[in-house]
Short mmCIF file of C-alpha atoms in Angstrom, two decimals:
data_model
loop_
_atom_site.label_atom_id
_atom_site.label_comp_id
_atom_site.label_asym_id
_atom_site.label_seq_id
_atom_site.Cartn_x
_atom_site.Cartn_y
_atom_site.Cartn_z
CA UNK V 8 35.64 -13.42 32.50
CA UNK V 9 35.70 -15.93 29.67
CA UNK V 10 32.85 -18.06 30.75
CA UNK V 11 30.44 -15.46 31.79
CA UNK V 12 30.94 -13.85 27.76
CA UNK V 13 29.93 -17.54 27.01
CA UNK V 14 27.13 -17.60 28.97
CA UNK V 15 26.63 -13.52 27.98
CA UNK V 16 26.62 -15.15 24.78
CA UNK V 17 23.59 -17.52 24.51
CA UNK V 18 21.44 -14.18 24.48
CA UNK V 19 23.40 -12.08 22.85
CA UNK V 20 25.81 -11.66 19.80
CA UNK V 21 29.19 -11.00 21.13
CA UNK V 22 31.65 -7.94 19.97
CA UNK V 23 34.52 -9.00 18.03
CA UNK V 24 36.87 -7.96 21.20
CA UNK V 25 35.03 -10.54 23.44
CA UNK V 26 34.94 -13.16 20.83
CA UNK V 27 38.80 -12.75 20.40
CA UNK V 28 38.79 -13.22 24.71
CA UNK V 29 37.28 -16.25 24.25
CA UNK V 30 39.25 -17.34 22.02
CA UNK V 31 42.38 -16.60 23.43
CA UNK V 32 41.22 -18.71 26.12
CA UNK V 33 40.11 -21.47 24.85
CA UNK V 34 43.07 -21.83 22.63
CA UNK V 35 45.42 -21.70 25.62
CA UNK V 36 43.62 -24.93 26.90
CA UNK V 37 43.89 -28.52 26.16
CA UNK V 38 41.25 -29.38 23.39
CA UNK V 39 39.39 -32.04 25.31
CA UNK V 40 38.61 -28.83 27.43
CA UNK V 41 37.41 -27.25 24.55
CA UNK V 42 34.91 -29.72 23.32
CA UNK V 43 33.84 -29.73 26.80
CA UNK V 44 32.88 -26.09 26.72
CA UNK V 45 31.94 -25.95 23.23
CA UNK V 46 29.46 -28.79 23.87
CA UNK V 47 27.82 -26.88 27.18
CA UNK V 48 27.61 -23.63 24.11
CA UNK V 49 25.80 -26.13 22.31
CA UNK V 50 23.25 -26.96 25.13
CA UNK V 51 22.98 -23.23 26.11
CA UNK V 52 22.24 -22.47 22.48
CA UNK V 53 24.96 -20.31 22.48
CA UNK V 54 24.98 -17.81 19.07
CA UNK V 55 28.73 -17.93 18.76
CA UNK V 56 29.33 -21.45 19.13
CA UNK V 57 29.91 -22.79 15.93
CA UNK V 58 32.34 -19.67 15.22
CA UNK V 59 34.05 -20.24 17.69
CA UNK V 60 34.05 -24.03 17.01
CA UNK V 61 35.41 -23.43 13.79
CA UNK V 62 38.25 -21.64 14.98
CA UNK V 63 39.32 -23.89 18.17
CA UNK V 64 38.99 -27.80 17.15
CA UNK V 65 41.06 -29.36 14.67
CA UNK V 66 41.56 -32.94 15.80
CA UNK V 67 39.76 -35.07 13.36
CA UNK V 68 38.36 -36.96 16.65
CA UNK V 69 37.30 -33.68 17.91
CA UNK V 70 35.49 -32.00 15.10
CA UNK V 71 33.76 -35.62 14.45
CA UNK V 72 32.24 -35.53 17.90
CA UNK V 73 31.50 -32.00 18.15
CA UNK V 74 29.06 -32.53 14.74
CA UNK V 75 27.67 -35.41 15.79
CA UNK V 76 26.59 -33.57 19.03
CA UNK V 77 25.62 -30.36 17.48
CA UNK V 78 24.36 -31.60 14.67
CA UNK V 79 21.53 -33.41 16.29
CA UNK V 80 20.87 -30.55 18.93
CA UNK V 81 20.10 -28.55 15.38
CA UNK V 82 17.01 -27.32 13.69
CA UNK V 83 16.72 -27.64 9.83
CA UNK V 84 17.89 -23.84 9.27
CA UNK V 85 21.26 -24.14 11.59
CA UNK V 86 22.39 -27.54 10.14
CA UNK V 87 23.82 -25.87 7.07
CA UNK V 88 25.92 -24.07 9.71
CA UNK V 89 27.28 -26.95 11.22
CA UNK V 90 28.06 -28.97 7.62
CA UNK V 91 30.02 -25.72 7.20
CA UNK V 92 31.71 -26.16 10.26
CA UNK V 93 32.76 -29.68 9.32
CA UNK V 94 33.05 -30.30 5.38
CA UNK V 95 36.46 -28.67 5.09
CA UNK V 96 37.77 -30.04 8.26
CA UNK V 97 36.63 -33.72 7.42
CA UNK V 98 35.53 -33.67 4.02
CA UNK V 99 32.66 -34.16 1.88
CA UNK V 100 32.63 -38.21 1.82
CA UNK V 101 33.15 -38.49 5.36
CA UNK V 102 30.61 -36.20 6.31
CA UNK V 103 28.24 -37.81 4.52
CA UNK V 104 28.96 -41.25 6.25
CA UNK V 105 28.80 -39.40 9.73
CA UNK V 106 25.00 -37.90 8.27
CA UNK V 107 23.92 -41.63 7.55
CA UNK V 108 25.51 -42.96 10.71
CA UNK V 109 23.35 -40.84 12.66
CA UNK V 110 20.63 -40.15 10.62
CA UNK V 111 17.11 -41.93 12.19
CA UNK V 112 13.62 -41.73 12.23
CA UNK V 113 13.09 -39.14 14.82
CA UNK V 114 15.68 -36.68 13.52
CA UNK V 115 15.11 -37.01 9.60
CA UNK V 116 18.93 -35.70 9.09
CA UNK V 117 19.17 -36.70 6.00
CA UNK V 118 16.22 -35.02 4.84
CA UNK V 119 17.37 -31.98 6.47
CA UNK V 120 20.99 -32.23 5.30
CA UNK V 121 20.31 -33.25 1.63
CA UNK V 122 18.75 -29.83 1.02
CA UNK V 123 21.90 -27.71 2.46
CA UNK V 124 24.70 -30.42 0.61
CA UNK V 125 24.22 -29.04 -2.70
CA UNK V 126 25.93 -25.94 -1.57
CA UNK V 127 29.37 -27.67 -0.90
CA UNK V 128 30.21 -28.91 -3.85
CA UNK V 129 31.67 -27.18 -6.68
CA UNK V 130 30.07 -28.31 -10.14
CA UNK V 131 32.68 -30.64 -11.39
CA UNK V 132 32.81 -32.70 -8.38
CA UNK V 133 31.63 -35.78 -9.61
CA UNK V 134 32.44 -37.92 -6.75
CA UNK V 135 30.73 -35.28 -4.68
CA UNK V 136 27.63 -35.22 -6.46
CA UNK V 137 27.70 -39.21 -6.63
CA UNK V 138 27.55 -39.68 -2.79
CA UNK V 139 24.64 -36.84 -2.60
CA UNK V 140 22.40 -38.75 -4.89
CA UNK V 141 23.35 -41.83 -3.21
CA UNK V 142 21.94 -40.06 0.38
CA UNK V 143 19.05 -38.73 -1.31
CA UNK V 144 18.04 -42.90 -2.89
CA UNK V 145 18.34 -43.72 1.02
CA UNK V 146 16.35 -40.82 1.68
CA UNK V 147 13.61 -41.96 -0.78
CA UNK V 148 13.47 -45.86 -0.28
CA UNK V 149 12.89 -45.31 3.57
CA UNK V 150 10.40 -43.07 2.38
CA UNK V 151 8.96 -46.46 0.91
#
């Protein structure tokens, strides 16, 4: 029942009811399980996925390799989604490392990400603001 509503759900937004099946399930399993089935969502394009996500991994290790994955299987519109899914589980700093770590000529993420960042931090966040400047120089001298 669970999987086909994941399946049902790379075509389809789910009901709330079959959303809370799947995750009933999914939190009754181990969490390397999870990932595993989050990351076929992922590949299936799956419309829930990063709700769902959101709601299921909370091992640092997890949610670390669940971005990196989905953040690279992402368009520009749907990474803002994913640095949602991951700023307040890992923080700002750390997700911009992970952005940089993976960021290469093919997939432009920082490009992509740099226009969505602004959005997560609050104004006074100098720190914050700092390390968002800091991507955006690395964004402009590989411009270069």
């Amino acid at each position: 029942m669970q999987l086909r509503l994941i399946q049902i759900s790379t075509y389809r937004s789910l009901t709330s009811q079959e959303e809370k099946v799947i995750l009933d399930y999914l939190k009754s399993i181990p969490e390397v399980a999870v990932y595993e089935i989050i990351k076929s969502m992922v590949e299936q394009k799956s419309l829930v996925t990063i709700v769902i996500a959101k709601k299921v991994l909370h091992t640092r290790d997890y949610v670390t390799k669940m971005f990196s994955y989905g953040v690279l299987e992402s368009n520009a519109q749907s990474i803002k989604l994913w640095l949602d899914f991951v700023i307040p589980k890992l923080g700002f700093k750390s997700v911009v490392k992970l952005i940089e770590d993976l960021n290469n000529d093919s997939n432009r993420l920082i490009e992509k990400a740099a226009y969505w960042l602004p959005l997560f931090i609050s104004e006074n966040e100098k720190r914050s603001w700092n390390l968002l400047e800091n991507l955006k120089e690395k964004l402009k001298s590989s411009a270069i």
